[in-house]
Short mmCIF file of C-alpha atoms and ligand atoms in Angstrom, two decimals:
data_model
loop_
_atom_site.label_atom_id
_atom_site.label_comp_id
_atom_site.label_asym_id
_atom_site.label_seq_id
_atom_site.Cartn_x
_atom_site.Cartn_y
_atom_site.Cartn_z
CA UNK Z 187 -19.16 0.07 5.09
CA UNK Z 188 -20.93 1.82 2.70
CA UNK Z 189 -20.16 5.64 1.03
CA UNK Z 190 -22.07 8.03 -0.24
CA UNK Z 191 -21.39 11.20 -1.92
CA UNK Z 192 -24.12 14.11 -1.26
CA UNK Z 193 -24.64 17.53 -2.74
CA UNK Z 194 -25.50 18.70 0.71
CA UNK Z 195 -25.80 22.49 1.88
CA UNK Z 196 -25.10 23.37 5.77
CA UNK Z 197 -28.66 23.95 6.27
CA UNK Z 198 -29.76 20.38 4.57
CA UNK Z 199 -27.25 19.40 6.62
CA UNK Z 200 -28.23 20.72 9.76
CA UNK Z 201 -31.48 18.08 9.50
CA UNK Z 202 -29.66 15.46 8.26
CA UNK Z 203 -30.76 12.44 10.57
CA UNK Z 204 -27.20 10.37 11.66
CA UNK Z 205 -25.48 9.17 14.68
CA UNK Z 206 -23.08 11.41 13.98
CA UNK Z 207 -22.68 14.66 12.21
CA UNK Z 208 -19.26 16.04 11.46
CA UNK Z 209 -18.42 19.75 10.12
CA UNK Z 210 -15.75 20.50 9.04
CA UNK Z 211 -14.40 23.74 9.85
CA UNK Z 212 -11.84 25.54 7.86
CA UNK Z 213 -9.47 28.63 8.79
CA UNK Z 214 -11.23 31.59 7.77
CA UNK Z 215 -14.72 29.82 7.81
CA UNK Z 216 -17.44 32.30 6.57
CA UNK Z 217 -20.67 31.68 8.30
CA UNK Z 218 -24.01 31.84 6.96
CA UNK Z 219 -27.32 31.95 8.17
CA UNK Z 220 -28.08 27.89 9.02
CA UNK Z 221 -28.09 26.25 12.11
CA UNK Z 222 -24.46 24.59 11.74
CA UNK Z 223 -22.79 27.71 10.53
CA UNK Z 224 -23.91 29.61 13.53
CA UNK Z 225 -23.09 27.30 16.04
CA UNK Z 226 -19.26 27.12 14.55
CA UNK Z 227 -19.47 31.00 14.43
CA UNK Z 228 -20.19 31.21 18.13
CA UNK Z 229 -17.85 28.53 19.42
CA UNK Z 230 -15.02 30.03 17.17
CA UNK Z 231 -15.74 33.59 18.54
CA UNK Z 232 -16.00 32.55 22.00
CA UNK Z 233 -12.79 30.50 21.78
CA UNK Z 234 -14.35 27.20 22.21
CA UNK Z 235 -12.99 26.08 18.96
CA UNK Z 236 -10.24 26.69 16.93
CA UNK Z 237 -9.77 25.55 13.04
CA UNK Z 238 -5.96 23.64 13.40
CA UNK Z 239 -6.68 20.64 12.10
CA UNK Z 240 -8.03 18.04 14.71
CA UNK Z 241 -8.91 20.49 17.25
CA UNK Z 242 -12.91 19.81 17.94
CA UNK Z 243 -15.94 20.92 19.83
CA UNK Z 244 -18.38 17.76 20.40
CA UNK Z 245 -21.70 18.63 20.96
CA UNK Z 246 -24.76 16.21 22.47
CA UNK Z 247 -28.00 15.84 20.81
CA UNK Z 248 -28.32 19.94 20.22
CA UNK Z 249 -31.73 21.02 19.50
CA UNK Z 250 -33.08 21.64 16.19
CA UNK Z 251 -30.55 19.63 14.31
CA UNK Z 252 -31.07 15.98 12.80
CA UNK Z 253 -28.00 14.39 14.33
CA UNK Z 254 -27.53 12.72 17.69
CA UNK Z 255 -23.93 14.10 18.17
CA UNK Z 256 -22.41 17.06 16.48
CA UNK Z 257 -18.71 17.59 16.17
CA UNK Z 258 -17.33 20.62 14.90
CA UNK Z 259 -14.00 19.87 13.44
CA UNK Z 260 -10.90 21.97 12.63
CA UNK Z 261 -9.31 21.41 9.07
CA UNK Z 262 -6.84 23.91 8.96
CA UNK Z 263 -6.45 24.86 5.13
CA UNK Z 264 -9.00 22.12 4.21
CA UNK Z 265 -6.44 20.50 2.09
CA UNK Z 266 -6.18 16.81 1.64
CA UNK Z 267 -3.53 16.70 4.09
CA UNK Z 268 -4.91 18.46 6.58
CA UNK Z 269 -8.45 17.15 6.38
CA UNK Z 270 -7.02 13.57 6.46
CA UNK Z 271 -5.00 15.04 9.90
CA UNK Z 272 -8.42 16.34 11.35
CA UNK Z 273 -10.33 13.17 10.83
CA UNK Z 274 -7.43 11.26 12.33
CA UNK Z 275 -8.12 13.11 15.62
CA UNK Z 276 -11.79 11.22 15.75
CA UNK Z 277 -10.64 8.09 15.45
CA UNK Z 278 -11.83 7.23 19.01
CA UNK Z 279 -15.14 8.53 18.16
CA UNK Z 280 -15.36 6.72 14.74
CA UNK Z 281 -14.41 3.15 16.70
CA UNK Z 282 -17.66 4.06 19.34
CA UNK Z 283 -19.98 0.98 19.05
CA UNK Z 284 -23.08 3.50 19.17
CA UNK Z 285 -22.08 5.05 16.20
CA UNK Z 286 -23.41 3.57 12.63
CA UNK Z 287 -24.20 6.53 10.70
CA UNK Z 288 -21.96 9.12 10.16
CA UNK Z 289 -22.23 12.27 7.91
CA UNK Z 290 -18.99 14.50 7.10
CA UNK Z 291 -19.98 17.96 5.49
CA UNK Z 292 -17.54 20.31 4.12
CA UNK Z 293 -18.45 23.87 4.89
CA UNK Z 294 -17.13 25.60 1.37
CA UNK Z 295 -16.57 23.50 -1.85
CA UNK Z 296 -13.35 21.19 -1.56
CA UNK Z 297 -10.53 20.55 -3.65
CA UNK Z 298 -11.11 16.56 -5.00
CA UNK Z 299 -8.25 15.53 -3.68
CA UNK Z 300 -9.61 16.51 -0.02
CA UNK Z 301 -12.95 14.46 -0.88
CA UNK Z 302 -10.54 11.62 -1.37
CA UNK Z 303 -8.48 11.87 1.89
CA UNK Z 304 -12.15 12.18 4.19
CA UNK Z 305 -13.18 8.88 2.85
CA UNK Z 306 -10.11 6.89 3.14
CA UNK Z 307 -9.05 8.65 6.74
CA UNK Z 308 -12.77 7.49 7.85
CA UNK Z 309 -12.10 3.80 6.64
CA UNK Z 310 -8.83 4.34 7.92
CA UNK Z 311 -9.67 5.57 11.67
CA UNK Z 312 -12.65 2.94 11.95
CA UNK Z 313 -10.62 0.05 10.56
CA UNK Z 314 -10.35 -3.09 13.32
CA UNK Z 315 -8.90 -6.13 12.48
CA UNK Z 316 -10.82 -9.42 13.67
CA UNK Z 317 -9.88 -12.04 11.60
CA UNK Z 318 -8.18 -14.34 14.15
CA UNK Z 319 -10.14 -13.22 17.02
CA UNK Z 320 -12.87 -14.96 18.64
CA UNK Z 321 -14.90 -12.04 19.81
CA UNK Z 322 -15.21 -10.66 16.40
CA UNK Z 323 -18.38 -9.81 16.30
CA UNK Z 324 -18.48 -7.60 19.36
CA UNK Z 325 -15.70 -5.86 18.45
CA UNK Z 326 -16.20 -5.53 14.76
CA UNK Z 327 -16.49 -1.87 12.93
CA UNK Z 328 -19.79 -0.47 13.91
CA UNK Z 329 -19.65 2.29 11.02
CA UNK Z 330 -21.67 1.12 8.33
CA UNK Z 331 -22.81 4.13 6.30
CA UNK Z 332 -20.51 7.23 5.92
CA UNK Z 333 -22.47 10.08 3.84
CA UNK Z 334 -19.93 13.07 2.23
CA UNK Z 335 -21.79 16.16 2.02
CA UNK Z 336 -20.31 18.67 -0.30
CA UNK Z 337 -21.94 21.83 -2.24
CA UNK Z 338 -21.83 20.23 -5.48
CA UNK Z 339 -21.39 16.35 -5.91
CA UNK Z 340 -20.58 16.21 -9.18
CA UNK Z 341 -17.43 18.33 -8.98
CA UNK Z 342 -15.80 15.71 -7.03
CA UNK Z 343 -17.10 12.30 -8.15
CA UNK Z 344 -13.95 11.23 -9.37
CA UNK Z 345 -11.95 11.38 -6.77
CA UNK Z 346 -14.89 10.36 -4.58
CA UNK Z 347 -14.63 6.81 -6.57
CA UNK Z 348 -11.07 6.66 -6.14
CA UNK Z 349 -11.30 7.30 -2.54
CA UNK Z 350 -13.90 4.18 -2.19
CA UNK Z 351 -12.09 1.97 -4.47
CA UNK Z 352 -8.71 2.60 -2.43
CA UNK Z 353 -10.56 1.74 0.84
CA UNK Z 354 -11.32 -1.75 -0.69
CA UNK Z 355 -7.82 -2.07 -1.79
CA UNK Z 356 -6.17 -0.71 1.26
CA UNK Z 357 -8.24 -2.87 3.43
CA UNK Z 358 -7.99 -5.94 1.58
CA UNK Z 359 -4.02 -5.40 1.73
CA UNK Z 360 -3.99 -4.48 5.43
CA UNK Z 361 -6.12 -7.75 6.28
CA UNK Z 362 -3.48 -10.13 4.28
CA UNK Z 363 -0.60 -8.31 5.91
CA UNK Z 364 -2.19 -8.77 9.17
CA UNK Z 365 -3.21 -12.45 9.00
CA UNK Z 366 -0.49 -14.57 11.05
CA UNK Z 367 1.93 -16.45 8.84
CA UNK Z 368 0.01 -19.41 9.82
CA UNK Z 369 -2.78 -18.06 8.84
CA UNK Z 370 -1.20 -16.40 5.65
CA UNK Z 371 0.91 -19.40 4.12
CA UNK Z 372 2.07 -18.93 0.74
CA UNK Z 373 -0.72 -21.17 -0.11
CA UNK Z 374 -3.38 -18.99 1.45
CA UNK Z 375 -1.73 -16.00 -0.09
CA UNK Z 376 -2.34 -17.59 -3.43
CA UNK Z 377 -5.81 -18.15 -2.70
CA UNK Z 378 -6.37 -14.79 -1.71
CA UNK Z 379 -5.12 -13.45 -5.36
CA UNK Z 380 -7.49 -16.32 -6.60
CA UNK Z 381 -10.60 -14.63 -4.76
CA UNK Z 382 -9.98 -11.75 -6.75
CA UNK Z 383 -10.94 -13.42 -10.13
CA UNK Z 384 -14.49 -13.29 -8.75
CA UNK Z 385 -14.02 -9.45 -10.28
CA UNK Z 386 -14.70 -8.99 -13.91
CA UNK Z 387 -11.21 -8.24 -15.95
CA UNK Z 388 -9.06 -10.21 -13.44
CA UNK Z 389 -7.45 -13.43 -13.90
CA UNK Z 390 -4.94 -15.37 -11.94
CA UNK Z 391 -2.36 -18.11 -12.27
CA UNK Z 392 -0.30 -19.91 -9.70
CA UNK Z 393 2.62 -21.80 -10.09
CA UNK Z 394 3.81 -24.66 -7.52
CA UNK Z 395 7.55 -26.04 -6.86
CA UNK Z 396 7.51 -28.20 -9.80
CA UNK Z 397 6.39 -25.49 -12.58
CA UNK Z 398 8.93 -22.68 -10.70
CA UNK Z 399 11.76 -25.41 -10.92
CA UNK Z 400 10.93 -25.64 -14.75
CA UNK Z 401 11.44 -21.95 -15.01
CA UNK Z 402 15.13 -22.31 -13.31
CA UNK Z 403 13.98 -20.04 -10.57
CA UNK Z 404 16.86 -21.18 -8.40
CA UNK Z 405 17.04 -17.97 -6.28
CA UNK Z 406 13.41 -18.30 -5.65
CA UNK Z 407 13.64 -21.86 -4.70
CA UNK Z 408 16.71 -21.69 -2.78
CA UNK Z 409 14.54 -19.23 -0.18
CA UNK Z 410 12.13 -21.51 -0.07
CA UNK Z 411 14.05 -24.49 0.83
CA UNK Z 412 13.98 -24.56 4.58
CA UNK Z 413 10.35 -24.59 4.85
CA UNK Z 414 7.56 -26.96 5.23
CA UNK Z 415 5.36 -24.69 3.37
CA UNK Z 416 5.37 -25.24 -0.57
CA UNK Z 417 6.29 -22.19 -2.05
CA UNK Z 418 3.94 -20.20 -4.55
CA UNK Z 419 4.58 -18.04 -7.72
CA UNK Z 420 1.22 -15.96 -8.05
CA UNK Z 421 0.48 -14.17 -11.54
CA UNK Z 422 -2.56 -11.66 -11.64
CA UNK Z 423 -3.44 -9.85 -14.78
CA UNK Z 424 -5.92 -7.13 -15.01
CA UNK Z 425 -6.94 -6.37 -18.43
CA UNK Z 426 -8.51 -2.95 -19.06
CA UNK Z 427 -7.17 -1.96 -22.66
CA UNK Z 428 -6.58 -3.49 -25.80
CA UNK Z 429 -4.11 -6.83 -25.77
CA UNK Z 430 -1.55 -5.06 -27.86
CA UNK Z 431 -1.04 -2.65 -25.21
CA UNK Z 432 2.29 -3.44 -23.19
CA UNK Z 433 1.55 -4.15 -19.63
CA UNK Z 434 2.88 -2.41 -16.34
CA UNK Z 435 4.15 -5.17 -14.10
CA UNK Z 436 4.34 -4.87 -10.38
CA UNK Z 437 6.16 -7.32 -8.59
CA UNK Z 438 5.70 -8.10 -4.65
CA UNK Z 439 7.95 -9.25 -2.27
CA UNK Z 440 5.85 -12.32 -0.65
CA UNK Z 441 7.78 -13.41 2.16
CA UNK Z 442 5.30 -14.51 4.35
CA UNK Z 443 7.57 -15.04 7.44
CA UNK Z 444 11.33 -13.99 7.60
CA UNK Z 445 12.95 -15.87 10.49
CA UNK Z 446 16.29 -14.66 8.59
CA UNK Z 447 16.83 -18.93 7.88
CA UNK Z 448 20.55 -19.90 9.21
CA UNK Z 449 21.39 -16.11 9.69
CA UNK Z 450 18.45 -16.01 11.87
CA UNK Z 451 17.06 -12.92 13.20
CA UNK Z 452 17.35 -12.07 17.18
CA UNK Z 453 14.03 -12.84 19.19
CA UNK Z 454 12.91 -9.38 19.66
CA UNK Z 455 9.83 -8.24 17.59
CA UNK Z 456 10.34 -11.34 15.53
CA UNK Z 457 6.86 -11.58 15.40
CA UNK Z 458 6.65 -8.51 13.05
CA UNK Z 459 8.52 -10.38 10.31
CA UNK Z 460 4.83 -11.83 9.34
CA UNK Z 461 4.65 -8.47 7.56
CA UNK Z 462 7.28 -9.28 5.44
CA UNK Z 463 4.95 -10.30 2.67
CA UNK Z 464 3.43 -6.10 2.43
CA UNK Z 465 4.65 -5.93 -0.90
CA UNK Z 466 2.74 -8.69 -2.13
CA UNK Z 467 -0.25 -7.45 0.11
CA UNK Z 468 0.09 -4.29 -1.66
CA UNK Z 469 -0.36 -5.87 -5.05
CA UNK Z 470 -3.31 -7.70 -3.94
CA UNK Z 471 -4.71 -4.51 -2.82
CA UNK Z 472 -3.91 -2.70 -6.09
CA UNK Z 473 -5.89 -5.55 -8.10
CA UNK Z 474 -8.74 -5.26 -5.73
CA UNK Z 475 -9.13 -1.61 -6.44
CA UNK Z 476 -8.69 -1.83 -10.12
CA UNK Z 477 -11.35 -4.37 -10.39
CA UNK Z 478 -13.73 -1.01 -8.73
CA UNK Z 479 -12.10 1.41 -10.66
CA UNK Z 480 -11.98 -0.64 -14.34
CA UNK Z 481 -9.29 1.98 -15.76
CA UNK Z 482 -8.09 1.65 -19.55
CA UNK Z 483 -4.64 -0.25 -18.70
CA UNK Z 484 -3.21 -3.62 -18.64
CA UNK Z 485 -1.45 -4.51 -15.04
CA UNK Z 486 0.40 -7.49 -14.08
CA UNK Z 487 1.20 -8.72 -10.61
CA UNK Z 488 3.98 -10.95 -9.92
CA UNK Z 489 4.40 -12.24 -6.15
CA UNK Z 490 6.70 -14.80 -5.39
CA UNK Z 491 5.75 -16.31 -2.25
CA UNK Z 492 7.47 -18.48 0.33
CA UNK Z 493 8.63 -18.77 4.09
CA UNK Z 494 12.15 -18.23 4.98
CA UNK Z 495 13.03 -20.63 7.59
CA UNK Z 496 16.27 -22.35 9.31
CA UNK Z 497 16.32 -26.04 8.64
CA UNK Z 498 18.60 -29.12 8.12
CA UNK Z 499 17.45 -28.25 4.17
CA UNK Z 500 17.80 -24.51 4.32
CA UNK Z 501 20.70 -22.77 2.71
CA UNK Z 502 23.82 -21.97 4.36
CA UNK Z 503 26.21 -18.58 3.94
CA UNK Z 504 28.15 -19.64 1.38
CA UNK Z 505 25.72 -21.63 -0.71
CA UNK Z 506 25.87 -20.82 -4.48
CA UNK Z 507 22.50 -20.84 -6.48
CA UNK Z 508 21.77 -19.90 -10.21
CA UNK Z 509 19.10 -17.42 -10.70
CA UNK Z 510 16.52 -17.65 -13.34
CA UNK Z 511 18.47 -15.17 -15.32
CA UNK Z 512 21.61 -17.45 -15.43
CA UNK Z 513 23.45 -15.52 -13.00
CA UNK Z 514 25.13 -17.20 -10.08
CA UNK Z 515 24.51 -15.82 -6.34
CA UNK Z 516 26.52 -16.41 -3.51
CA UNK Z 517 24.31 -16.17 -0.56
CA UNK Z 518 26.58 -14.70 2.11
CA UNK Z 519 23.77 -13.93 4.50
CA UNK Z 520 20.31 -16.17 4.10
CA UNK Z 521 18.38 -12.89 5.90
CA UNK Z 522 19.24 -11.14 2.63
CA UNK Z 523 16.21 -13.41 1.10
CA UNK Z 524 14.16 -10.63 -0.39
CA UNK Z 525 16.13 -9.78 -3.25
CA UNK Z 526 16.97 -13.21 -3.74
CA UNK Z 527 13.11 -14.35 -4.54
CA UNK Z 528 12.25 -11.00 -6.17
CA UNK Z 529 15.38 -11.22 -8.59
CA UNK Z 530 13.97 -14.32 -10.34
CA UNK Z 531 10.47 -12.67 -10.54
CA UNK Z 532 12.08 -9.70 -12.06
CA UNK Z 533 13.25 -12.09 -14.94
CA UNK Z 534 10.24 -13.65 -15.61
CA UNK Z 535 8.77 -10.02 -15.52
CA UNK Z 536 11.14 -8.85 -18.15
CA UNK Z 537 9.68 -11.60 -20.23
CA UNK Z 538 6.04 -10.00 -20.43
CA UNK Z 539 7.66 -6.81 -22.49
CA UNK Z 540 6.15 -4.43 -20.19
CA UNK Z 541 5.92 -0.64 -20.19
CA UNK Z 542 7.30 -0.67 -17.04
CA UNK Z 543 8.27 -2.70 -13.79
CA UNK Z 544 7.73 -1.50 -10.35
CA UNK Z 545 8.56 -3.96 -7.59
CA UNK Z 546 7.49 -3.43 -3.71
CA UNK Z 547 9.55 -4.92 -0.88
CA UNK Z 548 9.79 -4.86 2.56
CA UNK Z 549 13.51 -5.31 1.50
CA UNK Z 550 16.12 -3.96 4.22
CA UNK Z 551 16.19 -2.40 7.72
CA UNK Z 552 18.80 0.28 6.24
CA UNK Z 553 15.85 2.01 4.59
CA UNK Z 554 13.91 2.23 7.51
CA UNK Z 555 17.02 3.86 9.23
CA UNK Z 556 17.45 6.10 6.16
CA UNK Z 557 13.77 7.35 5.96
CA UNK Z 558 11.63 6.15 8.86
CA UNK Z 559 8.09 5.26 8.62
CA UNK Z 560 7.10 8.55 6.79
CA UNK Z 561 8.27 8.03 3.11
CA UNK Z 562 8.96 4.79 1.34
CA UNK Z 563 12.13 4.41 -0.57
CA UNK Z 564 12.25 5.03 -4.36
CA UNK Z 565 14.92 3.93 -6.61
CA UNK Z 566 14.94 4.17 -10.61
CA UNK Z 567 17.05 4.66 -13.28
CA UNK Z 568 14.22 5.55 -15.60
CA UNK Z 569 13.58 9.56 -14.84
CA UNK Z 570 10.53 9.66 -15.97
CA UNK Z 571 8.81 6.79 -14.30
CA UNK Z 572 10.62 8.16 -11.07
CA UNK Z 573 8.58 11.15 -11.63
CA UNK Z 574 5.37 9.78 -12.10
CA UNK Z 575 6.04 7.78 -8.92
CA UNK Z 576 7.15 10.53 -6.51
CA UNK Z 577 4.06 12.67 -8.02
CA UNK Z 578 1.63 9.77 -7.61
CA UNK Z 579 2.81 9.17 -3.99
CA UNK Z 580 2.28 13.11 -3.35
CA UNK Z 581 -1.18 13.34 -4.73
CA UNK Z 582 -2.03 10.20 -2.82
CA UNK Z 583 -0.73 11.23 0.45
CA UNK Z 584 1.49 7.83 0.18
CA UNK Z 585 4.57 9.55 -0.57
CA UNK Z 586 7.96 8.01 -1.19
CA UNK Z 587 11.63 9.70 -1.74
CA UNK Z 588 13.90 8.90 -4.55
CA UNK Z 589 17.21 7.32 -3.50
CA UNK Z 590 20.50 7.05 -5.34
CA UNK Z 591 21.72 4.37 -7.63
CA UNK Z 592 25.22 5.78 -8.74
CA UNK Z 593 27.14 2.23 -10.00
CA UNK Z 594 29.86 2.55 -7.41
CA UNK Z 595 27.28 1.67 -4.71
CA UNK Z 596 27.09 -1.91 -6.25
CA UNK Z 597 31.32 -2.67 -6.03
CA UNK Z 598 30.67 -4.26 -2.62
CA UNK Z 599 28.24 -7.37 -4.13
CA UNK Z 600 31.59 -9.07 -5.66
CA UNK Z 601 32.24 -12.44 -4.85
CA UNK Z 602 34.99 -14.98 -4.85
CA UNK Z 603 32.65 -17.67 -5.85
CA UNK Z 604 29.88 -16.21 -7.65
CA UNK Z 605 29.02 -13.79 -10.23
CA UNK Z 606 27.69 -11.41 -7.22
CA UNK Z 607 27.30 -11.86 -3.49
CA UNK Z 608 23.86 -11.02 -2.02
CA UNK Z 609 25.15 -8.58 0.28
CA UNK Z 610 27.56 -5.81 0.76
CA UNK Z 611 28.77 -4.03 3.80
CA UNK Z 612 26.44 -2.69 6.22
CA UNK Z 613 26.78 0.98 4.65
CA UNK Z 614 23.99 2.08 2.30
CA UNK Z 615 22.27 -1.23 2.85
CA UNK Z 616 19.04 -0.07 1.15
CA UNK Z 617 21.11 1.24 -1.99
CA UNK Z 618 22.90 -1.96 -2.23
CA UNK Z 619 20.19 -3.94 -2.08
CA UNK Z 620 18.60 -2.09 -4.92
CA UNK Z 621 21.50 -2.18 -6.96
CA UNK Z 622 21.47 -6.04 -6.71
CA UNK Z 623 17.38 -6.02 -8.35
CA UNK Z 624 19.10 -3.73 -11.00
CA UNK Z 625 21.35 -6.28 -12.29
CA UNK Z 626 18.32 -8.26 -13.47
CA UNK Z 627 16.51 -6.14 -15.03
CA UNK Z 628 18.48 -4.89 -17.76
CA UNK Z 629 17.30 -1.54 -19.48
CA UNK Z 630 13.66 -1.80 -18.57
CA UNK Z 631 11.86 0.85 -17.02
CA UNK Z 632 12.13 -0.21 -13.52
CA UNK Z 633 11.52 1.00 -10.08
CA UNK Z 634 12.00 -0.29 -6.85
CA UNK Z 635 9.69 0.66 -3.81
CA UNK Z 636 11.62 -0.22 -0.34
CA UNK Z 637 8.62 -0.03 1.98
CA UNK Z 638 10.16 -1.48 4.90
CA UNK Z 639 9.50 1.46 7.16
CA UNK Z 640 6.15 2.37 5.67
CA UNK Z 641 4.24 -1.07 5.50
CA UNK Z 642 3.20 -1.38 9.11
CA UNK Z 643 3.54 0.31 12.47
CA UNK Z 644 4.92 -1.30 15.21
CA UNK Z 645 4.28 -1.05 18.87
CA UNK Z 646 1.07 -0.04 20.59
CA UNK Z 647 -0.57 0.46 17.03
CA UNK Z 648 0.90 -2.59 15.74
CA UNK Z 649 -0.67 -3.46 12.19
CA UNK Z 650 -0.13 -3.17 8.14
CA UNK Z 651 -0.90 0.25 6.77
CA UNK Z 652 -1.85 -1.04 3.08
CA UNK Z 653 0.75 0.97 1.68
CA UNK Z 654 1.68 1.68 -1.04
CA UNK Z 655 -1.42 0.86 -2.63
CA UNK Z 656 -2.70 4.50 -2.82
CA UNK Z 657 0.80 5.49 -4.43
CA UNK Z 658 0.61 2.70 -6.90
CA UNK Z 659 -3.44 3.36 -7.80
CA UNK Z 660 -2.80 6.93 -8.27
CA UNK Z 661 0.36 6.02 -10.94
CA UNK Z 662 -1.76 3.71 -12.63
CA UNK Z 663 -4.90 5.85 -12.81
CA UNK Z 664 -2.32 8.87 -14.12
CA UNK Z 665 -1.20 6.42 -16.82
CA UNK Z 666 -4.56 5.18 -17.88
CA UNK Z 667 -5.62 8.97 -18.62
CA UNK Z 668 -3.17 9.48 -20.87
CA UNK Z 669 -2.97 8.51 -24.63
CA UNK Z 670 -1.02 5.48 -24.91
CA UNK Z 671 1.68 7.33 -27.45
CA UNK Z 672 2.52 9.87 -24.75
CA UNK Z 673 2.86 7.05 -22.19
CA UNK Z 674 5.51 4.88 -24.25
CA UNK Z 675 7.70 8.15 -25.23
CA UNK Z 676 8.08 9.16 -21.61
CA UNK Z 677 9.14 5.84 -20.58
CA UNK Z 678 11.39 6.01 -22.79
CA UNK Z 679 13.40 8.84 -21.45
CA UNK Z 680 16.28 7.46 -19.71
CA UNK Z 681 17.93 8.94 -16.63
CA UNK Z 682 21.37 7.57 -17.07
N1 BES P 123 12.58 -8.44 6.04
C1 BES P 123 13.89 -7.96 6.08
C2 BES P 123 13.80 -6.37 6.07
C3 BES P 123 13.50 -5.74 7.30
C4 BES P 123 13.81 -5.83 8.57
C5 BES P 123 12.11 -5.00 7.01
C6 BES P 123 13.69 -4.98 9.73
C7 BES P 123 11.65 -4.11 8.15
C8 BES P 123 12.20 -4.06 9.37
C9 BES P 123 14.96 -8.32 4.97
O1 BES P 123 14.58 -9.77 4.46
C10 BES P 123 16.03 -8.63 5.71
O2 BES P 123 16.49 -9.42 6.59
N2 BES P 123 17.24 -7.79 5.33
C11 BES P 123 18.37 -7.68 5.93
C12 BES P 123 19.38 -7.57 5.32
C13 BES P 123 20.70 -7.37 5.41
C14 BES P 123 21.35 -8.93 5.74
C15 BES P 123 21.60 -6.96 4.28
C16 BES P 123 18.61 -6.44 7.12
O3 BES P 123 18.03 -5.12 6.54
O4 BES P 123 18.81 -6.46 7.80
MN1 MN P 124 15.31 -11.13 5.88
ZN1 ZN P 125 12.63 -10.20 4.38
#
């Protein structure tokens, strides 16, 4: 899909040839004398159109206009959030096979974020998964060209570019998260990471079982040992700044399927555990977007990828393993496997002397109970880092919510037979999981995003969302736009 930003007055938009012209009509719309304004003003006056986000009037082949179809689309305040909501209402139309060329025009100069939102919302509304379908050609996205028309293109060019890059990144993440576990094995996920090295500035290194054993990643290996699929440890690098600049490290949970292991999950909806590599997919997506945007920053992506399976060789409740950090862990529940693969990746991350480490994981059902599908859970002992991530989430329309990390929450992790257990009681499950991870990060500037509720949707709209690619990319762009000195100073401000 090809996006183009154009300076387009409403009168120029009226003669613009396309299959569908969408005119965004805000509250308090002030019409001019062009044909589109006249149409919208009349429809509003007659009560045939409202400006609430998503309210619309569809018109077929209006005489004198260049488009075959025109939609007058209410967009409320015309802020990013409202514009997204408006475009979401167009989903069935944007999936129509006959609609290949679309133009979306703003009646008045938009805030930059609203331009990013339009680009992303059009892509989101027209996305279709086809990889494992035989009628893929017939069902594929018909939309091939999207023109975004604004009064002045130069004012919003960078927001537009961010939107286009995010579409590439989000769709890469969705694609890999959506693929069934037999088509997205650890080996195949590693290949998806390697494919990103086709873009300049990106490198990738993949470790297999022997190398991971040599590093002493006993917790990660313990999860993988019940599976026929060999584990992969993926290290992506994006170099956009001087080599002397400490990288931001992103760590994505890459459980390509989570059966629960010997602590087997119930059958209902177990298919959704193919999405348990949503954190890993988001890391792939971030690198895909970085390749487009090329910001001045260094980023490392780490993905411990394996399956969690029950087997004669699988770990059993009560087994004790030694993590790469040297700390021993009693695995009381084999279904709490995410923290086991992440803890070794975090120890590895610390060796890279990072400016900050952010892990992203579909970690706990408890986080879904706490926050639902709207906000990801954010845990961080570093106030400055937490503030940056919260702000990035708001700006990206990919919000998170900060959760507590009081030390008392970690008390339930004590074990009779190891340095710690991998689970505490049922209460506060998202927090105790974060407290477990915190034992492996020392005093690094660290944050943990629990995306169990946000990485995919179940039910009739089942599929990966690509979250939190947008949050992470906004966070990284924010860092890249600041002088390195300021960056380091603020990441040293501790929250405790
Ligand atoms: N991948 C799951 C978390 C999950 C569950 C995400 C449901 C989304 C929906 C994770 O590996 C897991 O099984 N966590 C357990 C932890 C428990 C055993 C302490 C959970 O949340 O039940
Ligand atoms: Mn699990
Ligand atoms: Zn899991």
